[in-house]
Coordinates of C-alpha atoms in Angstrom, one line a residue:
M7 CA 28.1 13.0 79.6
S8 CA 26.8 11.8 76.2
N9 CA 23.2 11.8 77.6
I10 CA 23.6 15.4 78.7
L11 CA 24.9 16.5 75.3
T12 CA 22.0 14.6 73.6
R13 CA 19.4 16.4 75.8
L14 CA 21.0 19.8 75.0
R15 CA 21.0 19.1 71.3
L16 CA 17.3 18.1 71.4
R17 CA 16.4 21.3 73.4
R18 CA 18.3 23.4 70.8
T19 CA 16.3 21.9 67.8
K20 CA 13.0 21.9 69.6
P21 CA 10.9 25.1 69.2
A22 CA 11.0 27.4 72.2
N23 CA 7.3 27.4 72.8
D24 CA 4.0 26.4 71.3
A25 CA 3.7 29.7 69.4
E26 CA 6.9 29.0 67.5
E27 CA 5.8 25.5 66.7
A28 CA 2.5 26.8 65.4
A29 CA 4.4 29.3 63.3
T30 CA 6.3 26.5 61.7
R31 CA 3.1 24.7 60.7
M32 CA 1.3 27.9 59.7
P33 CA 2.0 27.8 55.9
R34 CA 0.7 24.2 55.6
T35 CA -2.3 25.0 57.7
R36 CA -3.2 28.1 55.8
F37 CA -2.7 26.5 52.4
G38 CA -4.9 23.5 53.4
A39 CA -7.5 25.8 54.8
W40 CA -7.5 27.9 51.6
L41 CA -7.9 24.7 49.5
G42 CA -10.9 23.8 51.7
R43 CA -12.7 27.1 51.2
P44 CA -16.0 27.0 49.2
M45 CA -14.9 29.4 46.5
T46 CA -11.3 28.1 45.9
S47 CA -12.2 26.4 42.6
F48 CA -13.8 29.5 41.3
H49 CA -10.8 31.7 42.2
L50 CA -8.3 29.1 40.8
I51 CA -10.0 28.8 37.4
I52 CA -10.2 32.5 37.0
A53 CA -6.6 33.1 38.0
V54 CA -5.2 30.4 35.7
T55 CA -7.3 31.7 32.8
A56 CA -6.1 35.2 33.3
L57 CA -2.5 34.2 33.4
L58 CA -2.8 32.1 30.2
V59 CA -4.6 34.9 28.4
T60 CA -2.1 37.5 29.4
L61 CA 0.9 35.3 28.4
G62 CA -0.8 34.4 25.2
L63 CA -1.4 38.1 24.2
T64 CA 2.2 38.9 25.1
M65 CA 3.7 36.1 23.0
V66 CA 1.4 36.8 20.0
L67 CA 2.6 40.4 20.0
S68 CA 6.2 39.3 20.2
A69 CA 5.9 36.5 17.6
S70 CA 3.7 38.1 15.0
G71 CA 5.3 41.6 14.6
V72 CA 7.6 40.7 11.6
H73 CA 5.0 38.6 9.8
S74 CA 2.3 41.2 10.4
Y75 CA 4.5 43.9 9.0
D76 CA 5.3 41.9 5.9
E77 CA 1.6 41.1 5.2
D78 CA -0.2 44.3 6.3
G79 CA 2.5 46.9 6.6
S80 CA 1.8 47.2 10.4
P81 CA 3.4 45.2 13.2
W82 CA 0.1 45.5 15.2
A83 CA -2.4 43.9 12.7
I84 CA -2.4 40.3 14.0
F85 CA -2.1 41.4 17.6
A86 CA -5.1 43.8 17.2
K87 CA -7.3 40.9 15.8
Q88 CA -6.2 38.7 18.6
V89 CA -7.2 41.3 21.2
L90 CA -10.5 41.8 19.5
W91 CA -11.3 38.0 19.5
T92 CA -10.1 37.9 23.1
M93 CA -12.7 40.5 24.0
V94 CA -15.3 38.5 22.1
G95 CA -14.2 35.4 24.1
L96 CA -14.4 37.3 27.4
V97 CA -18.0 38.3 26.6
A98 CA -18.8 34.7 25.8
F99 CA -17.1 33.7 29.1
Y100 CA -19.3 36.1 31.1
I101 CA -22.5 34.9 29.3
A102 CA -21.6 31.3 30.1
L103 CA -20.8 32.3 33.7
R104 CA -24.2 33.8 34.2
M105 CA -26.3 31.3 32.2
P106 CA -28.5 29.0 34.3
V107 CA -27.7 25.3 34.0
N108 CA -31.2 24.3 33.0
L109 CA -31.2 26.8 30.1
M110 CA -27.8 25.6 29.0
R111 CA -29.1 22.0 28.8
S112 CA -32.3 23.0 27.0
L113 CA -30.4 24.9 24.3
S114 CA -27.7 22.3 23.8
F115 CA -29.3 20.2 21.0
S116 CA -30.5 23.3 19.1
A117 CA -26.9 24.7 19.2
F118 CA -25.4 21.5 18.0
A119 CA -27.9 21.3 15.1
V120 CA -27.0 24.9 14.1
T121 CA -23.3 24.1 14.1
V122 CA -23.9 21.0 11.9
V123 CA -25.7 23.3 9.4
M124 CA -22.7 25.6 9.5
L125 CA -20.4 22.7 8.8
V126 CA -22.4 21.9 5.7
L127 CA -22.5 25.5 4.5
V128 CA -18.7 26.0 4.9
L129 CA -18.2 23.2 2.3
I130 CA -20.1 25.1 -0.4
P131 CA -17.7 27.0 -2.8
G132 CA -18.3 30.7 -2.6
I133 CA -19.5 30.5 1.1
G134 CA -16.6 28.7 2.7
H135 CA -13.1 30.1 2.4
E136 CA -10.2 27.8 1.6
A137 CA -6.8 28.2 3.3
N138 CA -3.9 25.9 3.7
G139 CA -5.7 23.2 1.7
S140 CA -8.8 23.2 3.9
R141 CA -12.2 24.8 3.3
G142 CA -13.2 25.4 6.9
W143 CA -13.6 29.2 7.4
F144 CA -16.2 31.9 7.0
V145 CA -14.6 35.2 6.2
I146 CA -16.7 38.3 7.0
A147 CA -15.2 41.8 6.8
G148 CA -11.6 40.4 7.0
F149 CA -12.4 38.4 10.1
S150 CA -12.4 34.6 9.8
M151 CA -14.5 32.2 11.8
Q152 CA -14.1 28.4 12.0
P153 CA -17.5 26.6 12.6
S154 CA -15.7 23.4 13.6
E155 CA -14.6 25.1 16.8
L156 CA -18.2 25.9 17.7
A157 CA -19.3 22.4 16.7
K158 CA -16.9 21.0 19.3
I159 CA -18.4 23.0 22.2
A160 CA -22.0 22.3 21.1
F161 CA -21.3 18.6 20.9
A162 CA -19.6 18.5 24.3
V163 CA -22.5 20.3 26.0
W164 CA -25.2 18.2 24.2
G165 CA -23.3 15.0 24.7
A166 CA -22.9 15.6 28.5
H167 CA -26.6 16.5 28.8
L168 CA -27.7 13.4 26.9
L169 CA -25.5 11.0 28.8
A170 CA -26.3 12.5 32.2
A171 CA -30.0 12.3 31.5
R172 CA -29.9 8.7 30.1
R173 CA -27.6 7.6 33.0
M174 CA -30.1 8.9 35.6
E175 CA -32.9 7.0 33.7
H176 CA -30.9 3.8 33.8
A177 CA -31.1 3.6 30.0
S178 CA -29.6 0.7 28.2
L179 CA -26.3 0.9 26.4
R180 CA -28.1 1.1 23.0
E181 CA -30.2 4.0 24.1
M182 CA -27.1 5.9 25.3
L183 CA -25.0 5.3 22.2
I184 CA -27.5 5.6 19.4
P185 CA -28.1 9.4 19.5
L186 CA -24.5 10.2 20.5
V187 CA -22.3 8.2 18.2
P188 CA -24.2 8.8 15.0
A189 CA -24.2 12.6 15.7
A190 CA -20.4 12.4 16.3
V191 CA -19.9 10.4 13.1
I192 CA -21.9 13.1 11.1
A193 CA -19.8 15.9 12.6
L194 CA -16.6 14.1 12.1
A195 CA -17.5 13.3 8.4
L196 CA -18.2 16.9 7.7
I197 CA -14.9 18.0 9.3
V198 CA -13.0 15.3 7.4
A199 CA -14.6 16.6 4.2
Q200 CA -13.0 20.0 4.7
P201 CA -10.4 18.3 5.4
D202 CA -9.0 19.3 8.8
L203 CA -6.9 16.8 10.7
G204 CA -6.5 18.9 13.8
Q205 CA -10.2 19.5 14.4
T206 CA -10.9 15.8 13.7
V207 CA -8.5 14.7 16.4
S208 CA -9.9 17.4 18.8
L209 CA -13.6 16.3 18.3
G210 CA -12.4 12.6 18.7
I211 CA -10.9 13.6 22.1
I212 CA -14.2 15.1 23.2
L213 CA -16.1 11.9 22.2
L214 CA -13.7 9.7 24.0
G215 CA -13.9 11.9 27.1
L216 CA -17.7 11.7 27.2
L217 CA -17.6 7.9 26.8
W218 CA -14.9 7.5 29.5
Y219 CA -16.3 9.8 32.2
A220 CA -19.9 8.6 31.6
G221 CA -18.7 5.2 32.9
L222 CA -19.7 3.3 29.7
P223 CA -18.2 -0.2 29.3
L224 CA -14.5 -0.4 28.5
R225 CA -15.2 -2.2 25.2
V226 CA -17.2 0.7 23.9
F227 CA -14.5 3.2 24.8
L228 CA -11.7 1.1 23.2
S229 CA -13.7 0.5 20.0
S230 CA -14.4 4.2 19.7
M231 CA -10.8 5.1 20.4
V232 CA -9.7 2.6 17.7
A233 CA -12.2 4.1 15.2
V234 CA -10.9 7.6 15.9
M235 CA -7.3 6.6 15.5
I236 CA -8.0 4.8 12.2
S237 CA -9.9 7.8 10.9
A238 CA -7.0 10.1 11.9
A239 CA -4.5 7.8 10.2
I240 CA -6.5 7.6 7.0
L241 CA -6.9 11.3 7.0
A242 CA -3.2 11.8 7.7
V243 CA -2.1 9.9 4.6
S244 CA -5.0 10.8 2.3
A245 CA -3.6 14.2 1.1
G246 CA -0.1 14.9 -0.2
Y247 CA 1.0 17.6 2.3
R248 CA -0.3 15.6 5.3
S249 CA 1.4 12.5 4.1
D250 CA 4.6 14.5 3.7
R251 CA 4.3 15.7 7.3
V252 CA 4.0 12.1 8.6
Q253 CA 7.0 11.1 6.5
S254 CA 9.1 14.0 7.8
W255 CA 8.1 13.0 11.4
L256 CA 9.1 9.4 10.8
N257 CA 12.4 10.5 9.1
P258 CA 13.2 14.1 10.1
G259 CA 16.3 14.2 7.9
A260 CA 14.7 13.0 4.7
D261 CA 13.5 16.4 3.5
A262 CA 15.0 19.0 5.8
Q263 CA 14.4 21.9 3.4
G264 CA 10.9 20.8 2.4
S265 CA 8.2 19.1 4.4
G266 CA 10.5 18.8 7.5
Y267 CA 11.7 22.4 7.4
Q268 CA 9.1 23.8 9.9
A269 CA 9.7 21.1 12.5
R270 CA 13.5 21.4 12.1
Q271 CA 13.4 25.2 12.6
A272 CA 11.2 24.8 15.7
R273 CA 13.7 22.5 17.3
F274 CA 16.5 24.9 16.5
A275 CA 14.5 27.7 18.2
L276 CA 14.0 25.7 21.3
A277 CA 17.7 24.8 21.4
N278 CA 18.7 28.4 20.9
G279 CA 16.7 29.5 23.9
G280 CA 18.7 27.4 26.4
V281 CA 17.8 27.5 30.0
F282 CA 16.8 31.2 30.5
G283 CA 16.1 32.2 26.9
D284 CA 17.3 35.2 24.8
G285 CA 14.8 37.6 26.4
L286 CA 11.3 38.7 25.5
G287 CA 11.1 39.9 21.9
Q288 CA 14.6 38.8 21.1
S289 CA 13.7 35.7 19.0
T290 CA 15.5 35.2 15.7
A291 CA 13.2 32.4 14.4
K292 CA 10.2 34.8 14.0
W293 CA 12.2 36.7 11.3
N294 CA 10.6 34.4 8.7
Y295 CA 12.8 31.5 9.6
L296 CA 9.9 29.6 11.3
P297 CA 6.6 29.6 9.4
N298 CA 3.5 30.2 11.5
A299 CA 5.6 31.3 14.5
H300 CA 2.7 33.2 16.0
N301 CA 0.2 30.4 15.5
D302 CA 0.8 26.6 15.6
F303 CA 4.5 26.9 16.6
I304 CA 4.3 29.7 19.2
F305 CA 5.6 27.3 21.8
A306 CA 9.0 27.3 20.0
I307 CA 9.1 31.1 20.3
I308 CA 8.3 30.8 24.0
G309 CA 11.2 28.3 24.4
E310 CA 13.5 30.6 22.5
E311 CA 12.7 33.9 24.3
L312 CA 11.8 32.6 27.8
G313 CA 14.0 29.5 27.7
F314 CA 13.5 26.2 29.4
V315 CA 12.2 27.9 32.5
G316 CA 9.5 29.8 30.7
A317 CA 8.4 26.7 28.8
V318 CA 8.2 24.6 32.0
A319 CA 6.3 27.4 33.7
L320 CA 3.7 27.4 30.9
L321 CA 3.3 23.6 31.2
C322 CA 2.9 24.0 34.9
L323 CA 0.0 26.5 34.2
F324 CA -1.7 23.9 32.1
G325 CA -1.1 21.3 34.8
L326 CA -2.7 23.7 37.4
F327 CA -5.6 24.1 34.9
A328 CA -6.0 20.3 34.7
Y329 CA -6.0 20.0 38.5
T330 CA -8.6 22.8 38.9
G331 CA -10.9 21.3 36.2
M332 CA -10.8 17.8 37.8
R333 CA -11.3 19.4 41.2
I334 CA -14.5 21.1 40.0
A335 CA -15.7 17.9 38.3
R336 CA -15.0 15.8 41.5
R337 CA -16.8 18.3 43.8
S338 CA -19.9 18.9 41.5
A339 CA -23.2 17.3 42.6
D340 CA -24.8 17.7 39.2
P341 CA -23.9 14.8 36.9
F342 CA -24.2 17.0 33.8
L343 CA -21.7 19.6 35.2
R344 CA -19.4 16.8 36.4
L345 CA -19.3 15.1 33.0
L346 CA -19.0 18.3 31.0
T347 CA -16.2 19.8 33.2
A348 CA -14.1 16.6 33.1
T349 CA -14.5 16.3 29.3
A350 CA -13.7 20.0 28.7
T351 CA -10.6 19.7 30.9
L352 CA -9.4 16.6 28.9
W353 CA -10.1 18.5 25.6
V354 CA -8.1 21.6 26.5
L355 CA -5.2 19.5 28.1
G356 CA -5.2 17.1 25.2
Q357 CA -5.0 19.9 22.6
A358 CA -2.1 21.5 24.5
F359 CA -0.3 18.1 24.7
I360 CA -0.6 17.5 21.0
N361 CA 0.6 21.0 20.1
V362 CA 3.6 20.8 22.4
G363 CA 4.2 17.3 21.2
Y364 CA 4.6 18.1 17.5
V365 CA 6.6 21.3 18.3
V366 CA 9.3 19.3 20.1
G367 CA 9.1 16.4 17.5
L368 CA 7.3 13.7 19.5
L369 CA 4.1 13.8 17.3
P370 CA 3.4 14.6 13.6
I371 CA 2.2 18.1 12.8
T372 CA -1.6 18.2 13.0
G373 CA -2.3 22.0 13.0
L374 CA -3.9 22.1 16.5
Q375 CA -3.3 25.4 18.3
L376 CA -2.0 25.9 21.8
P377 CA -5.2 26.9 23.8
L378 CA -5.3 30.6 24.8
I379 CA -1.7 31.1 23.7
S380 CA -1.6 30.7 19.9
A381 CA -3.0 33.4 17.6
G382 CA -6.4 32.2 16.4
G383 CA -9.6 34.1 16.9
T384 CA -12.2 31.4 16.9
S385 CA -10.0 29.1 19.0
T386 CA -9.4 31.7 21.7
A387 CA -13.1 32.7 21.8
T388 CA -14.4 29.2 22.0
T389 CA -11.8 28.1 24.6
L390 CA -12.9 31.1 26.8
L391 CA -16.5 30.0 26.3
I392 CA -15.9 26.5 27.5
I393 CA -13.8 27.8 30.5
G394 CA -16.8 30.1 31.3
I395 CA -19.0 27.0 31.6
M396 CA -16.3 25.4 33.8
T397 CA -16.3 28.5 36.0
N398 CA -20.1 28.4 36.2
A399 CA -19.8 24.8 37.4
A400 CA -17.3 25.9 40.1
R401 CA -20.0 28.3 41.5
H402 CA -22.5 25.4 41.6
E403 CA -20.4 23.2 43.9
P404 CA -22.5 22.4 46.9
E405 CA -20.3 24.2 49.4
A406 CA -20.1 27.3 47.1
V407 CA -23.9 27.3 46.7
A408 CA -24.4 27.1 50.4
A409 CA -21.8 29.9 51.1
L410 CA -23.2 32.3 48.5
R411 CA -26.8 31.8 49.4
A412 CA -26.0 32.2 53.1
G413 CA -24.8 35.7 52.3
R414 CA -21.0 35.0 52.5
E415 CA -20.5 36.5 49.0
D416 CA -16.9 37.1 48.1
R417 CA -15.4 40.1 46.4
M418 CA -15.2 38.5 42.9
N419 CA -18.9 37.7 42.8
R420 CA -19.8 41.2 43.8
L421 CA -17.4 42.7 41.2
L422 CA -18.9 40.6 38.4
R423 CA -22.5 41.1 39.7
L424 CA -23.3 37.4 39.4
P425 CA -26.6 36.0 40.4
L426 CA -26.9 33.5 43.2
P427 CA -26.5 29.9 41.9
E428 CA -29.4 27.5 42.2
P429 CA -28.8 24.4 44.3
Y430 CA -28.9 21.1 42.5
V431 CA -32.2 19.3 42.9
P432 CA -31.7 15.5 42.4
T433 CA -34.3 13.5 40.4
R434 CA -36.5 10.9 41.9
T435 CA -34.0 8.2 40.9
E436 CA -31.1 10.0 42.4
A437 CA -33.0 10.7 45.6
L438 CA -34.0 7.1 45.9
R439 CA -30.4 6.0 45.3
D440 CA -29.0 8.5 47.9
R441 CA -31.6 7.3 50.4
L442 CA -30.5 3.8 50.0
R443 CA -26.9 4.8 50.4
T444 CA -27.5 6.8 53.6
R445 CA -29.9 4.2 55.1
P446 CA -28.2 2.7 58.2
A447 CA -27.0 -0.8 57.6
A448 CA -28.7 -3.7 59.4
P449 CA -26.8 -5.1 62.3
P450 CA -24.7 -8.1 61.3
A451 CA -26.2 -11.4 62.1
K452 CA -24.5 -13.4 64.8
A453 CA -22.3 -16.0 63.5
T454 CA -23.7 -19.4 64.4
R455 CA -21.0 -22.0 65.0
K456 CA -21.7 -25.4 63.6
P457 CA -22.1 -27.7 66.5
D458 CA -19.9 -30.8 66.7
R459 CA -21.3 -34.1 65.9
K460 CA -20.5 -35.4 69.3
A461 CA -22.3 -32.6 71.1
A462 CA -25.3 -32.6 68.8
P463 CA -28.5 -33.6 70.3
A464 CA -29.8 -37.0 69.3
K465 CA -32.4 -37.1 66.7
K466 CA -36.0 -37.8 67.7
R467 CA -36.4 -41.6 67.8
K468 CA -39.4 -43.3 66.4
P469 CA -41.3 -44.7 69.3
H470 CA -41.2 -48.4 69.9
P471 CA -44.4 -50.4 70.3
A472 CA -43.4 -51.3 73.8
D473 CA -43.1 -47.7 74.8
R474 CA -46.8 -47.1 73.8
Q475 CA -47.8 -49.9 76.1
V476 CA -45.8 -48.4 78.9
R477 CA -47.5 -45.0 78.4
Q478 CA -50.9 -46.6 78.3
S479 CA -50.2 -48.5 81.5
G480 CA -48.8 -45.4 83.3
H481 CA -45.6 -47.0 84.5
H482 CA -42.4 -45.1 83.6
G483 CA -39.4 -46.7 85.1
G484 CA -36.1 -45.1 84.2
R485 CA -35.3 -42.3 81.9
T486 CA -33.7 -44.4 79.3
G487 CA -35.6 -46.2 76.6
T488 CA -33.9 -49.5 77.6
G489 CA -35.5 -49.4 81.1
R490 CA -38.9 -48.6 79.7
R491 CA -38.7 -51.3 77.2
A492 CA -37.6 -53.9 79.8
R493 CA -40.5 -53.0 82.2
A494 CA -43.0 -53.3 79.3
M495 CA -41.7 -56.7 78.5
E496 CA -42.0 -57.8 82.1
G497 CA -45.6 -56.6 82.0
Q498 CA -46.4 -58.7 79.0
R499 CA -45.1 -61.7 80.9

């Protein structure tokens, strides 16, 4: 009876037919098939970027209205500038998306040299504009531009080009580090002279990413990381307001109404939001209770208005961005695009981690903005530019190049009127290395078993004088040497 009930229970839980069983597996199969499509990385990076830009503009409008009205008499002033810089960034995104990879590599050093000149010019009084204790902006017709943001992108592109080229040439460690590290030191020194702690840390992340993903020795990476950390620590305690920020981070209750006021109000805003938030536009912290609510501390406004759910959703978007960037880097055949995409992903994700870290109180305040979310014209435009380069790399994946050049062009490429990507042509060194990798392996040699001593054949014995006499006489008695030797001796008798 129990066996009959067990069979009936199994029949009830088992699908009725093969179609029903296939339907239960359909979502996994479809999702796996979609991830395996040639243009999935391209679509993913565009979708994540569009969501981040839309959320960023919405939160800038919500967080900046009160401050904008107090400063300019209009609640739309900061939002209008952010929209304008976003349009500039989208144009830069489209240019980077269409730019050939060889042209990008050839212009990388010139672009970095121009940004270094701009970093020098911004330090000259009368040319550079000083704000918040840092002389790091050009102000033209009311619009500010930060050259250090451009320097980061130019250094990332030139550094990836340099390391990829030297890596393919099997250059020595000295030849790979001498052009790169001195250039990074020059750029870091000019940014420290402004001074700007946030941009110093951001450029240090790019340098460490280039060294790590280029596969340089661990001691080089660790020594560079220690140097960046020491520089950031010296810069953090060199000025009064930065030292006060570090002290307020170490002891939040020491100066709650002074240097620790901003961090304290940010945590109050996050706590006030709860799980589901107070609703979009219903924040109280932006009513001049939280300084820079639309800029460095916009994550606190997100937590207050959208709650814990909205904050986690934003972090999940950055997590999806990290997955997409590393997917592009892993699937790229060009070493330059692979290194640049991985470094850019680490840069954007590291900047987001630092911003969220000091908003929630885990890190000291550094002034780094939340990419694509915070109000900041140059930061938004340059982030869209580097994401455009990553999207260009997604189109140059081998599967994507084969699909597009075979005529299987998708709707997004037709809408953007993008040219066909050029397939990657490996250098002679790469071709030789790939040929050695794909060469069929030689059949394994048969293992020879060492013979035992007992079964080993006897060594060749030195002939005895008696044996020579036997051979000369032509008499060969037995097979053993003893018999031959005995007959020889009889012959002598």
